[in-house]
Coordinates of C-alpha atoms in Angstrom, one line a residue:
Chain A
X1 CA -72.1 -78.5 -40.9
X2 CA -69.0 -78.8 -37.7
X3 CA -66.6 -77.5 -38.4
X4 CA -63.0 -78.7 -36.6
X5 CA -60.2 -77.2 -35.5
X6 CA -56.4 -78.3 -36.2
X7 CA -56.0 -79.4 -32.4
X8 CA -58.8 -81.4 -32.9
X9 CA -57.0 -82.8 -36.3
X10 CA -54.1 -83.6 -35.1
X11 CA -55.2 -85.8 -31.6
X12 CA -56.7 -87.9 -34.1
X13 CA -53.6 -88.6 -35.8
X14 CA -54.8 -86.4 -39.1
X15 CA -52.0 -85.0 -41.2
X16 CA -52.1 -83.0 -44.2
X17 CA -52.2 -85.2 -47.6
X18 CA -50.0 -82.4 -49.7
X19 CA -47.1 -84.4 -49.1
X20 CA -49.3 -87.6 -51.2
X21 CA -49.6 -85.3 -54.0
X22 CA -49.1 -86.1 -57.5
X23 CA -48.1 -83.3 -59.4
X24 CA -47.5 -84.5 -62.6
X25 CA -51.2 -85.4 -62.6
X26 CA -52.4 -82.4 -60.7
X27 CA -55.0 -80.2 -63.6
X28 CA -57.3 -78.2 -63.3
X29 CA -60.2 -76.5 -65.7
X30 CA -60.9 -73.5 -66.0
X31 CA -58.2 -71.9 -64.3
X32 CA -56.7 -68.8 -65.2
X33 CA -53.2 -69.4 -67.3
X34 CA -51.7 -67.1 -64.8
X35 CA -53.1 -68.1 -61.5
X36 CA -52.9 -71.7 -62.0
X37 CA -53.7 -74.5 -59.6
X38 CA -50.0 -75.9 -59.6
X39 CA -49.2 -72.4 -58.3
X40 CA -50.5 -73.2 -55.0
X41 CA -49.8 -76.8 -54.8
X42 CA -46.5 -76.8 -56.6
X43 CA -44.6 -76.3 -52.7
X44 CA -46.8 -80.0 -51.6
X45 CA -47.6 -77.8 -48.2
X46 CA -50.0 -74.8 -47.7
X47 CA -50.1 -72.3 -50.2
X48 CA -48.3 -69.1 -48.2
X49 CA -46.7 -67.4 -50.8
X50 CA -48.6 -64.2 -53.1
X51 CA -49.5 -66.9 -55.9
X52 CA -53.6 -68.3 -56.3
X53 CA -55.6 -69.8 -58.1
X54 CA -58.5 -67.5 -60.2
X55 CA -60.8 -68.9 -62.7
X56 CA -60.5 -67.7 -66.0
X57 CA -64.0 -68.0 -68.5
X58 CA -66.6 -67.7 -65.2
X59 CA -66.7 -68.2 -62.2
X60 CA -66.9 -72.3 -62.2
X61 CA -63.6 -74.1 -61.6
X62 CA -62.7 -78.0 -61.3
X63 CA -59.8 -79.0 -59.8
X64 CA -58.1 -82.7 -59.9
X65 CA -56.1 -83.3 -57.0
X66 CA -54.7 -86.9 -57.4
X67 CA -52.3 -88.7 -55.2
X68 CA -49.3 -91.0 -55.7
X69 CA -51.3 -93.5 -53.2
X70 CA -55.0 -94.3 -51.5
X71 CA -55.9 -91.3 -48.6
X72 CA -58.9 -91.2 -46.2
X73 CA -60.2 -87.8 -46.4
X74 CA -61.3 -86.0 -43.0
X75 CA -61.6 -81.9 -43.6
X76 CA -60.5 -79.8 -46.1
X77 CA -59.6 -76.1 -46.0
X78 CA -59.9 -73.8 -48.9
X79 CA -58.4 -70.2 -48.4
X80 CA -59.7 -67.4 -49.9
X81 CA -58.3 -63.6 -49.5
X82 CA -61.3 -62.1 -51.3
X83 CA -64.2 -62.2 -49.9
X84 CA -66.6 -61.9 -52.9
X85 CA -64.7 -64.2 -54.9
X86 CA -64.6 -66.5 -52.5
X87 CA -65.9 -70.1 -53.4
X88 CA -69.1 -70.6 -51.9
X89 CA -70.7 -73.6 -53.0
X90 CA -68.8 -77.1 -54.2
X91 CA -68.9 -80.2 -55.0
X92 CA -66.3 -83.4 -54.0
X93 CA -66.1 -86.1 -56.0
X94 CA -63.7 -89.3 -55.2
X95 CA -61.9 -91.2 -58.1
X96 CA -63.2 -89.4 -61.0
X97 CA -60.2 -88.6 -63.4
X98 CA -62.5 -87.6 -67.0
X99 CA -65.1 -85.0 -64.6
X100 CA -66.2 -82.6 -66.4
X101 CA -68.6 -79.5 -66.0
X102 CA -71.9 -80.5 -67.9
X103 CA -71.0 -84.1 -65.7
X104 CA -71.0 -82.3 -62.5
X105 CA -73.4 -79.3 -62.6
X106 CA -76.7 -81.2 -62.4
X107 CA -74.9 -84.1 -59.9
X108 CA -76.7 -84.4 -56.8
X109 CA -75.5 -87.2 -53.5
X110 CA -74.4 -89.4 -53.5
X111 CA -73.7 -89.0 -57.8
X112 CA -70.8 -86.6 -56.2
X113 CA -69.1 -87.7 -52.7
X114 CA -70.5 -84.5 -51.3
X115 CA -72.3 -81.0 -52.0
X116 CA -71.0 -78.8 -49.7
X117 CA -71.9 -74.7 -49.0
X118 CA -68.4 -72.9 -47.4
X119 CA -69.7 -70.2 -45.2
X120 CA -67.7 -66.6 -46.1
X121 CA -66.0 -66.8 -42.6
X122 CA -64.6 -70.3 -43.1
X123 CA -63.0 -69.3 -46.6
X124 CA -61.8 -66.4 -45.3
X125 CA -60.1 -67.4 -42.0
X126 CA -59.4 -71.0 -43.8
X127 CA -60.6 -73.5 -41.3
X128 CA -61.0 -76.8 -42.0
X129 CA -64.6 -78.5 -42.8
X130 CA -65.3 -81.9 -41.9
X131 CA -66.0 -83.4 -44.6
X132 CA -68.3 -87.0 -44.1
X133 CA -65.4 -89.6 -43.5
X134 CA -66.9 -92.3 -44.8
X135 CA -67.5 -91.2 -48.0
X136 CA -63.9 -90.6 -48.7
X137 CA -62.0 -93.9 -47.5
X138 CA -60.4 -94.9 -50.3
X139 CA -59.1 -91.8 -52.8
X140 CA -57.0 -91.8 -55.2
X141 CA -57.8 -88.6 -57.2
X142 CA -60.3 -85.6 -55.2
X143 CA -61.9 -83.6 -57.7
X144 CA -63.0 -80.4 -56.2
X145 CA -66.1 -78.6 -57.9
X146 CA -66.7 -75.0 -57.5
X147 CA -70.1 -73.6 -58.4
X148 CA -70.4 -70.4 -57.3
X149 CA -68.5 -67.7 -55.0
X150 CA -70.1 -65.3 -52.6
X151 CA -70.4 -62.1 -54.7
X152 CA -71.5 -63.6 -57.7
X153 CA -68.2 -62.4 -59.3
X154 CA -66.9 -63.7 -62.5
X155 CA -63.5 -64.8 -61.6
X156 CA -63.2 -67.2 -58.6
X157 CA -60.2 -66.8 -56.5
X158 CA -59.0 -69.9 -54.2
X159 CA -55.7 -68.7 -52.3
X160 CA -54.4 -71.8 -50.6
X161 CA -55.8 -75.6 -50.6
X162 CA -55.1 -78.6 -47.4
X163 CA -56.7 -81.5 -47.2
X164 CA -56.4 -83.8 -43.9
X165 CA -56.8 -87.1 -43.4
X166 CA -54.8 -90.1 -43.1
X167 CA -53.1 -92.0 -45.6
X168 CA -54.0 -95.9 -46.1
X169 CA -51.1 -97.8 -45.2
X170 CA -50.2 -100.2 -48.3
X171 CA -46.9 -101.5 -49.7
X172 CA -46.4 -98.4 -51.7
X173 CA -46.2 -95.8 -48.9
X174 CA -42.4 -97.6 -48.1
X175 CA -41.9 -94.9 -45.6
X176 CA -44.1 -96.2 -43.3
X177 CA -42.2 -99.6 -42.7
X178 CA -40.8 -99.9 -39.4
X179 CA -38.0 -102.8 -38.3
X180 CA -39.7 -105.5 -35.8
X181 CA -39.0 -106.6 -32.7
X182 CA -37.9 -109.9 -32.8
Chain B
X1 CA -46.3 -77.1 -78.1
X2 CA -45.3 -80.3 -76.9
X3 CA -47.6 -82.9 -75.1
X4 CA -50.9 -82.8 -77.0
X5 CA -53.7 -84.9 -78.0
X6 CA -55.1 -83.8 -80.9
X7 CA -58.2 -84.4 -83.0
X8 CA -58.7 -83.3 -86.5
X9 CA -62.7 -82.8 -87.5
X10 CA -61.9 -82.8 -91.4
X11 CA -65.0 -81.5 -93.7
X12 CA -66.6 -84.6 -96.4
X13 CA -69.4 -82.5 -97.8
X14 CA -70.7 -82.1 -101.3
X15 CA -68.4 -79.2 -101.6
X16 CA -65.4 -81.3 -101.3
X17 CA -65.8 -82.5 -104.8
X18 CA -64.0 -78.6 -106.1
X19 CA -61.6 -78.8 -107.8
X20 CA -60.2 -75.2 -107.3
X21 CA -57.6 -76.9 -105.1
X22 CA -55.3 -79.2 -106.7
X23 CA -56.6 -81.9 -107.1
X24 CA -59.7 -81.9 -105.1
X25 CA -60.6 -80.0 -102.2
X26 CA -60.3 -83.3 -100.6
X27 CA -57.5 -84.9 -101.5
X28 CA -56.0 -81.5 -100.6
X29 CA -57.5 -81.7 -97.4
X30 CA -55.8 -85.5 -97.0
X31 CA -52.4 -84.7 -97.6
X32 CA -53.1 -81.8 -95.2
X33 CA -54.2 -84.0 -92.0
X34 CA -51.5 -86.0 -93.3
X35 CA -48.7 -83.5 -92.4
X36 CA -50.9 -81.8 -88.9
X37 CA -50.3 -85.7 -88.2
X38 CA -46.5 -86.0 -88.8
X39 CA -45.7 -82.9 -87.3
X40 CA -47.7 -83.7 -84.6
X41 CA -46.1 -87.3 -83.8
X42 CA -42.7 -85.6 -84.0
X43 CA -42.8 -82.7 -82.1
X44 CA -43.5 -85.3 -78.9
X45 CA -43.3 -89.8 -79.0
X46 CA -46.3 -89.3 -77.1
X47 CA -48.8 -86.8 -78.9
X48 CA -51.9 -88.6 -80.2
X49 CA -53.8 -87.6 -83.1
X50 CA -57.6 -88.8 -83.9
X51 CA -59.9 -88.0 -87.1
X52 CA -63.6 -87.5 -87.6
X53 CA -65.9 -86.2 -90.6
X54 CA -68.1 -84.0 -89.7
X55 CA -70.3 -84.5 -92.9
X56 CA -72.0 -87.6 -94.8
X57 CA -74.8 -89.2 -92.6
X58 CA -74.0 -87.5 -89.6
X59 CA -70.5 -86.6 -87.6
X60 CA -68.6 -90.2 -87.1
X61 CA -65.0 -90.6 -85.7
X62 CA -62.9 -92.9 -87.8
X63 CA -59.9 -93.1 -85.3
X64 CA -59.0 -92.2 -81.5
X65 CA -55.8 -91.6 -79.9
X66 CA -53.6 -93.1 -82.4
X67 CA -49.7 -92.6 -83.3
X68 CA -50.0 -94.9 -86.1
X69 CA -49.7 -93.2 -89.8
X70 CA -51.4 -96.2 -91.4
X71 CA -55.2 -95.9 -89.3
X72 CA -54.9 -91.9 -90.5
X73 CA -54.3 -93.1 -94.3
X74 CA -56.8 -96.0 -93.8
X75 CA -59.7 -93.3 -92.1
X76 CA -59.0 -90.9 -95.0
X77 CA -59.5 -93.3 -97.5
X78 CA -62.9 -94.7 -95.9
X79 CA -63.7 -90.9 -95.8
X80 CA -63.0 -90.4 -99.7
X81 CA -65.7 -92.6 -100.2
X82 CA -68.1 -91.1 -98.4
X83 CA -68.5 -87.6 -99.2
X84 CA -71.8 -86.2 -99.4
X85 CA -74.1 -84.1 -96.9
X86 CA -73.6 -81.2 -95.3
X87 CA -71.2 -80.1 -92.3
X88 CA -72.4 -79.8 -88.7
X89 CA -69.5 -78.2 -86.4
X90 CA -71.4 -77.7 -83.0
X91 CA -71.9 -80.8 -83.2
X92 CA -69.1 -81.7 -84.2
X93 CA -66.9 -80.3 -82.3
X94 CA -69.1 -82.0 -79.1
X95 CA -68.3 -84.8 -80.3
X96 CA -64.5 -84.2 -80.8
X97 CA -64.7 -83.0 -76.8
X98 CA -65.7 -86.0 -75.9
X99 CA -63.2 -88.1 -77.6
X100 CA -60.8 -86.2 -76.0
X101 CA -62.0 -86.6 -72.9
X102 CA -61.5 -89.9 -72.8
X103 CA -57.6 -90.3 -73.9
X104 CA -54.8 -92.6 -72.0
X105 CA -53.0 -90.4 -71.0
X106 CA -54.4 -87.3 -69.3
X107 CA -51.3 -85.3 -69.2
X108 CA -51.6 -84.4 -72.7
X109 CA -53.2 -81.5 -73.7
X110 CA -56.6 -81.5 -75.9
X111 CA -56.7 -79.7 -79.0
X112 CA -59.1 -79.9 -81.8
X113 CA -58.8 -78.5 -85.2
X114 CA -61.4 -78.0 -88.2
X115 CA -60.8 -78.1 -91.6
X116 CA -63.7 -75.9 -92.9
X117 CA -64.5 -76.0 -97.0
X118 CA -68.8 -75.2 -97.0
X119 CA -70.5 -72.0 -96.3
X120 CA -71.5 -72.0 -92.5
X121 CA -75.5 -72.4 -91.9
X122 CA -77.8 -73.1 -89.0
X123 CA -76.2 -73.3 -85.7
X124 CA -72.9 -72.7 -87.4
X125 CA -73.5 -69.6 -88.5
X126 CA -74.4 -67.9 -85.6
X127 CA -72.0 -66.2 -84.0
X128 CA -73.8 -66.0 -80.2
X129 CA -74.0 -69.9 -80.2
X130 CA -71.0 -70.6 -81.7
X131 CA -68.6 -68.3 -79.0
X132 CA -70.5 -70.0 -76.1
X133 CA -69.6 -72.8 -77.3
X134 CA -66.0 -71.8 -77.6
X135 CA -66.5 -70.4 -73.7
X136 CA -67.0 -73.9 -72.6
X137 CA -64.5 -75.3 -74.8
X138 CA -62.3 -72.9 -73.3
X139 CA -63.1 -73.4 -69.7
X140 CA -62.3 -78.0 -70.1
X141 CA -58.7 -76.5 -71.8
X142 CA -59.6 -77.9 -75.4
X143 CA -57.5 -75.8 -77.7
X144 CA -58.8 -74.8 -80.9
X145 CA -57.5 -74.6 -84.5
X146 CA -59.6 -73.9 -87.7
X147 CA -58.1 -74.1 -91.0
X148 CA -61.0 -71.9 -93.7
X149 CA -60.2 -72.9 -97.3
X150 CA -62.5 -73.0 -100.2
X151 CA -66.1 -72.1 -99.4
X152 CA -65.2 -71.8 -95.6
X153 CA -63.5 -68.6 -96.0
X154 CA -65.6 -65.7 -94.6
X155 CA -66.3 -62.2 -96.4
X156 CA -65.3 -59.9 -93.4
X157 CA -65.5 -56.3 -93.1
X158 CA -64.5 -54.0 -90.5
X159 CA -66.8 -54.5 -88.0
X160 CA -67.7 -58.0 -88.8
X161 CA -64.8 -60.5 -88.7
X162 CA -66.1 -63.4 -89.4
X163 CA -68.2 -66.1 -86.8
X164 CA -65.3 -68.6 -87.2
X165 CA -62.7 -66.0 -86.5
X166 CA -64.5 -64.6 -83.1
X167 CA -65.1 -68.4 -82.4
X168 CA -61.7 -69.2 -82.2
X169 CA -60.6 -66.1 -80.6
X170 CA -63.5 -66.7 -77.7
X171 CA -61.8 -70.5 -77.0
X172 CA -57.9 -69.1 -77.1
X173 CA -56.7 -69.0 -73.5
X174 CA -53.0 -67.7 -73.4
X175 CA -52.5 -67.6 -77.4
X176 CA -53.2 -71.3 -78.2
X177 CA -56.0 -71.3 -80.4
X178 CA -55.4 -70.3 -84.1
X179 CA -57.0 -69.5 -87.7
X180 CA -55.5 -69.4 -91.0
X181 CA -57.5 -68.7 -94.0
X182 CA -55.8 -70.3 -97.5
X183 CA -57.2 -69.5 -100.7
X184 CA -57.5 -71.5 -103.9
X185 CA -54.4 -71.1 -106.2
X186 CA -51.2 -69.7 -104.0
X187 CA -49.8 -72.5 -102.7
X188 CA -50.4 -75.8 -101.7
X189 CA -53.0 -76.4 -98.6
X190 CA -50.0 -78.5 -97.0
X191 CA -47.8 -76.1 -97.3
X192 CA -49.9 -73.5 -96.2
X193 CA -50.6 -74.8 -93.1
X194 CA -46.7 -75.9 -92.3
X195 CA -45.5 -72.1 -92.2
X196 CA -48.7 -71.3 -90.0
X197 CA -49.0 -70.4 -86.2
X198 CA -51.0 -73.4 -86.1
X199 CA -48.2 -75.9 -86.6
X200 CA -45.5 -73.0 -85.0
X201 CA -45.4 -74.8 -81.8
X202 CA -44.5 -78.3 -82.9
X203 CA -42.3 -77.1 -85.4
X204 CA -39.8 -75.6 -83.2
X205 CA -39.5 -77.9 -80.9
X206 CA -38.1 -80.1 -83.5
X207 CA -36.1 -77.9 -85.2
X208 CA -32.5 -76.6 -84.3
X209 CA -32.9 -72.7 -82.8
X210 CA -30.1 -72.2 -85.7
X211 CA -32.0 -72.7 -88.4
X212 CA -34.6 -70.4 -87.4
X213 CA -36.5 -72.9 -85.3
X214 CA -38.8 -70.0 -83.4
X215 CA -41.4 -70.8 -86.7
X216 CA -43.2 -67.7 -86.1
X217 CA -43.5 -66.8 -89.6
X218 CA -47.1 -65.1 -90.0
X219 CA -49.4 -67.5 -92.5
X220 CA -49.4 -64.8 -94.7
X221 CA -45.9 -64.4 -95.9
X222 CA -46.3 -65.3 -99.7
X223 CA -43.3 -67.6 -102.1
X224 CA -41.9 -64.1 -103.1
X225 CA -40.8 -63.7 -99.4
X226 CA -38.8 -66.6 -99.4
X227 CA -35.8 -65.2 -101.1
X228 CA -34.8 -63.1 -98.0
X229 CA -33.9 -66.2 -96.1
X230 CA -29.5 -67.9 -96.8
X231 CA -29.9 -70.4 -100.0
X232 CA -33.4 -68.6 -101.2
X233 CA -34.9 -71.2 -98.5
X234 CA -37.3 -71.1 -95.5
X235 CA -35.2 -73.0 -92.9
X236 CA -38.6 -73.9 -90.9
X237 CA -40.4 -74.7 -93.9
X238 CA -37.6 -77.4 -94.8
X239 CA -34.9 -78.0 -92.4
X240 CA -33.8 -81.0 -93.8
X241 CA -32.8 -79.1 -96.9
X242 CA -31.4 -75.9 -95.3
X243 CA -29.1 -78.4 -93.2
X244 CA -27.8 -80.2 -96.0
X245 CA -27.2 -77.0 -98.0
X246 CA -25.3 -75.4 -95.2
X247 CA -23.6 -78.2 -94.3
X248 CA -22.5 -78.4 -98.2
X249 CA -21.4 -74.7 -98.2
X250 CA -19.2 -75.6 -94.8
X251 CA -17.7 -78.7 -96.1
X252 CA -17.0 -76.2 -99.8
X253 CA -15.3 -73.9 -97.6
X254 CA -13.2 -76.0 -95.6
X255 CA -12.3 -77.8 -98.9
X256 CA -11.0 -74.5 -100.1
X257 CA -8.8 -73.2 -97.4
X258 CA -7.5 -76.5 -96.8
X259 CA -6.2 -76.3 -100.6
X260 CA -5.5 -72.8 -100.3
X261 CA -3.1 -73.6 -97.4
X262 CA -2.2 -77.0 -99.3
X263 CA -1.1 -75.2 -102.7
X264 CA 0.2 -72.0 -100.6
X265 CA 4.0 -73.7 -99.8
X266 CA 4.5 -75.1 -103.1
X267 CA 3.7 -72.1 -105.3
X268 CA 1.1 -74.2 -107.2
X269 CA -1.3 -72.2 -109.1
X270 CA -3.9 -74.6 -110.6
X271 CA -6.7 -75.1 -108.2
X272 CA -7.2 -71.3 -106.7
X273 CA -7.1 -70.6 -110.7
X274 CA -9.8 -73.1 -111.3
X275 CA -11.9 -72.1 -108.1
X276 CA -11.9 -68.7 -109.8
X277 CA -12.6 -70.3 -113.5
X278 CA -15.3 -72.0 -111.6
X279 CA -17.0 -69.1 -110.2
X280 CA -18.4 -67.3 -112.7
X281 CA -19.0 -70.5 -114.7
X282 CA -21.4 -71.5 -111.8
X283 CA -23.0 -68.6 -111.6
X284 CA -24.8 -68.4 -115.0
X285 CA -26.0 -72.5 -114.1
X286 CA -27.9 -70.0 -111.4
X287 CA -29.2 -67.3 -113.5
X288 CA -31.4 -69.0 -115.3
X289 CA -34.0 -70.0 -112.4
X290 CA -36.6 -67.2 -112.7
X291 CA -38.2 -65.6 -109.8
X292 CA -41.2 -67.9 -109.9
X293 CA -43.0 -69.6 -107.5
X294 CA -41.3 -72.7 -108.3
X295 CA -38.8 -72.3 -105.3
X296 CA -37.6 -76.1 -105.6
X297 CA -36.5 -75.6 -109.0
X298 CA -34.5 -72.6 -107.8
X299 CA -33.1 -74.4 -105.3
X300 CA -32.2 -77.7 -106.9
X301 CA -30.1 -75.0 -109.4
X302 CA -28.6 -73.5 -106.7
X303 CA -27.5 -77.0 -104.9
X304 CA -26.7 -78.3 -108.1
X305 CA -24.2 -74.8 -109.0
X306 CA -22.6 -75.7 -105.6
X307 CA -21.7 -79.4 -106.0
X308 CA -20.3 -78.2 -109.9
X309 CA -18.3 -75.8 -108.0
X310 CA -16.6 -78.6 -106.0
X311 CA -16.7 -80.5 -109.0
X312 CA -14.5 -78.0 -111.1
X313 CA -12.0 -77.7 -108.5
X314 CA -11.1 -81.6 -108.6
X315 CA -10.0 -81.1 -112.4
X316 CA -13.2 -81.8 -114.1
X317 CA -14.6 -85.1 -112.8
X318 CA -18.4 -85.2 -113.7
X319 CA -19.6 -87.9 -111.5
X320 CA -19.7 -88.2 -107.9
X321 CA -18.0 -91.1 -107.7
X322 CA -15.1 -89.8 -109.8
X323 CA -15.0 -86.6 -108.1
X324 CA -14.3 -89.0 -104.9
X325 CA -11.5 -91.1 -106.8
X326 CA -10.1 -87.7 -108.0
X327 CA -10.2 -86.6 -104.4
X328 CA -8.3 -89.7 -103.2
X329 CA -6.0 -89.6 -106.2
X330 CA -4.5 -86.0 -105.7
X331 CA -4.7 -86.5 -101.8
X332 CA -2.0 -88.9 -102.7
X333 CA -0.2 -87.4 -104.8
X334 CA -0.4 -84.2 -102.8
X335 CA 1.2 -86.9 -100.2
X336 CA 3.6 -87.5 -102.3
X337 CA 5.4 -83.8 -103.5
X338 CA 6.6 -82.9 -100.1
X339 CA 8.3 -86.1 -99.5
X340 CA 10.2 -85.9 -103.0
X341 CA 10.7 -82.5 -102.8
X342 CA 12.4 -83.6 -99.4
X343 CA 14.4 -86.0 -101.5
X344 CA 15.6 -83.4 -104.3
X345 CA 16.8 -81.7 -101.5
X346 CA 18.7 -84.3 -100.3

């Protein structure tokens, strides 16, 4: 598993997809009614402030992450302060809106987009992971499955989410019109 | 609570046939789902409510996701006629899960509640299954409700509260999950359930905060409590009623000073007189409604003491519509006086 670094990110024209967020949509199971996902998305940039997201029955957590247009996905970074409730290993799946736990537990690749294992310093420092680009080309909703953490705690605690990538330019992302030259 | 999707797993067993609720246990439970439903569409245009039996042949959903009061009437009627079997909630309540899963519109919440009326057995009945079950209803955010009437009340004890009871309290994250237990005999099922924490949330979003909107009255508070509220009424049980009764004691009053400041100038004694005649005439019309449980009855006495009151003070007039033409008559009259009293003058 490479991992990349932000310089490396941002040569290729990467930016963070917060800003594609849909936040009406945005849900997640499992979470904690006081540390809830919106908490650290709410801001559509990296999480910086005291609030996260902690898992509330055990340690397993789903999040829905859709956006308000299609996104190719490069690297993600999940940022945890903890480090024995720190996430260890996940699952990504692409365009699944109705994922549920008993859907996702037993799903192996390419059922999910990808089955990833964070390593304790990643989460910790909150560097990005490559995530297999093609796999992720055309996303409308990333559903983020957490399995485990690395202390075998019962909460899970996830202090700040980015994703990277590029949006897909359609009609819909009206910002990115530009006049002609004629 | 606003924004939910609801599904109500109602109980068709063998045991529905009772009659210790008026008139059956079922037709009890029908007019129950019937108001969860209306208070549910209310509260929010874009709350969903499904149903499903849990007994008969096996657990079968009857409708999904619907706003419309005719499929609920049309599913509890199909369900009338097939009562028989026994009830299976685990599975059940999968089921339910699953329907939920699946709505439109994912921003609404997912609640399910059970109406419960047989004795718990099997899987039901044990408690270990029954909270991990309620652990992973709690972890996909379903809500949970149960309403235990009839046989589905549990004998609890100290230590032991009841499998349905630790059930719920398992699946409640943040206070959203509820149980009321209503026996045979106090009150209707309907009503019971209105006044509950388990329809609190909708209700107050629909009712004025003036008329006691906040709706957390415990399920427990009896018909004898009832008197401590204005007009002998629960405003959240009927708000319609506690509007139109204040809004009848407001319009009284204005009436009233208006006349008082009407009859004030020209030294007229005749209506403050008759208010006062009126009074304790009106009073008696009260007396007679006994503290019983009967609280309409009351009531209707006590709206009906009011209009007489407003009655007496227009000199008598028994009908509405008279009261109305008397009302015009001695506007115009009143009119009048001051303008020949202007002309005596002159």
């Amino acid at each position: 598993m490479s991992t990349t670094t932000s310089a490396d990110a941002k040569e290729r024209g990467d930016v963070s997809l917060l800003e594609f967020l849909d936040l009406s949509q945005l849900d997640c199971l499992n979470e904690d009614s006081a540390h809830t996902l919106k908490s650290i998305l709410a801001q559509k940039t990296r999480n910086t402030s005291a609030s996260y997201l902690a898992s509330d029955a055990d340690e397993q957590l789903i999040l829905n992450i859709p956006f308000n247009q299609s996104v190719r996905v490069r690297s993600i970074v999940i940022h945890g302060s903890n480090p024995t409730q720190a996430p260890r290993a996940i699952k990504l799946a692409v365009n699944r809106p109705t994922l549920g736990f008993e859907d996702v537990e037993d799903a192996k690749e390419p059922e999910v987009a990808q089955i990833l294992s964070l390593s304790q310093a990643d989460v910790m420092e909150g560097r990005p992971v490559a995530l297999r680009f093609v796999r992720f080309q055309a996303v409308n909703s990333l559903h983020i499955f957490v399995g485990s953490n690395h202390g075998d705690e019962d909460t899970t605690r996830i202090d700040a989410i980015d994703i990277f990538g590029v949006p897909v330019e359609t009609t819909k992302d009206l910002s990115g019109l530009r006049k002609q030259d004629e | 609570m606003p924004l939910e999707a609801t599904m109500m797993v109602i109980d068709n067993s063998e045991y529905m046939r009772n009659g210790d609720y008026q008139p059956t246990r079922f037709e009890a439970q029908s007019d129950a789902v019937n108001t969860v439903f209306q208070t549910k569409i209310d509260s929010n245009p874009e709350n969903t409510v499904g149903i499903m039996t849990m007994a008969g042949k096996g657990p079968e959903v009857l409708v999904t996701h619907t706003k419309d009061l005719g499929q609920i009437l049309q599913a509890l009627h199909t369900a009338s006629s097939k009562i028989g079997g026994q009830i299976d909630i685990p599975t059940s309540i999968a089921i339910a899960q699953l329907a939920l899963k699946h709505r439109e519109n994912k921003n609404l919440r997912q609640r399910i509640i059970v109406f419960v009326a047989s004795p718990l057995e099997g899987q039901a009945a044990d408690e270990k299954s029954m909270v991990k079950l309620a652990k992973k209803l709690k972890k996909n955010n379903v809500a949970v409700d149960v309403v235990c009437y009839g046989d589905g009340i549990e004998e609890t004890t100290e230590e032991d509260k009841g499998v349905l009871r630790a059930f719920v309290e398992s699946a409640s994250s943040g206070d959203n999950s509820h149980i009321i237990s209503v026996p045979p005999a106090t009150r209707l099922l309907s009503d019971a359930l209105i006044s509950s924490s388990i329809l609190s949330g909708d209700r107050s979003s629909s009712i004025p905060a003036e008329l006691g909107g906040t709706g957390d009255i415990p399920a427990a508070s009896g018909s004898g409590g009832a008197n401590q509220f204005e007009f002998g009424v629960d405003p959240s049980l009927d708000p319609e009623l506690a509007m139109v009764l204040r809004m009848s004691m407001q319009e009284a009053q204005a009436r009233e000073a208006a006349e008082a400041a009407a009859s004030a100038p020209p030294a007229e004694p005749t209506p403050a007189a008759q208010t006062t005649a009126a009074a304790p005439s009106s009073t008696p019309a009260a007396a007679p409604a006994e503290p019983t449980d009967d609280e309409e009855e009351r009531l209707l006495q006590q709206a009906l003491a009011m209009s007489e009151e407003d009655v007496d003070m227009e000199e008598g007039g028994m009908d509405e519509d008279e009261d109305e033409e008397a009302a015009i008559a001695r506007a115009i009259e009143m009119s009048m006086r001051p303008q020949e009293e202007q002309k005596d003058k002159k």
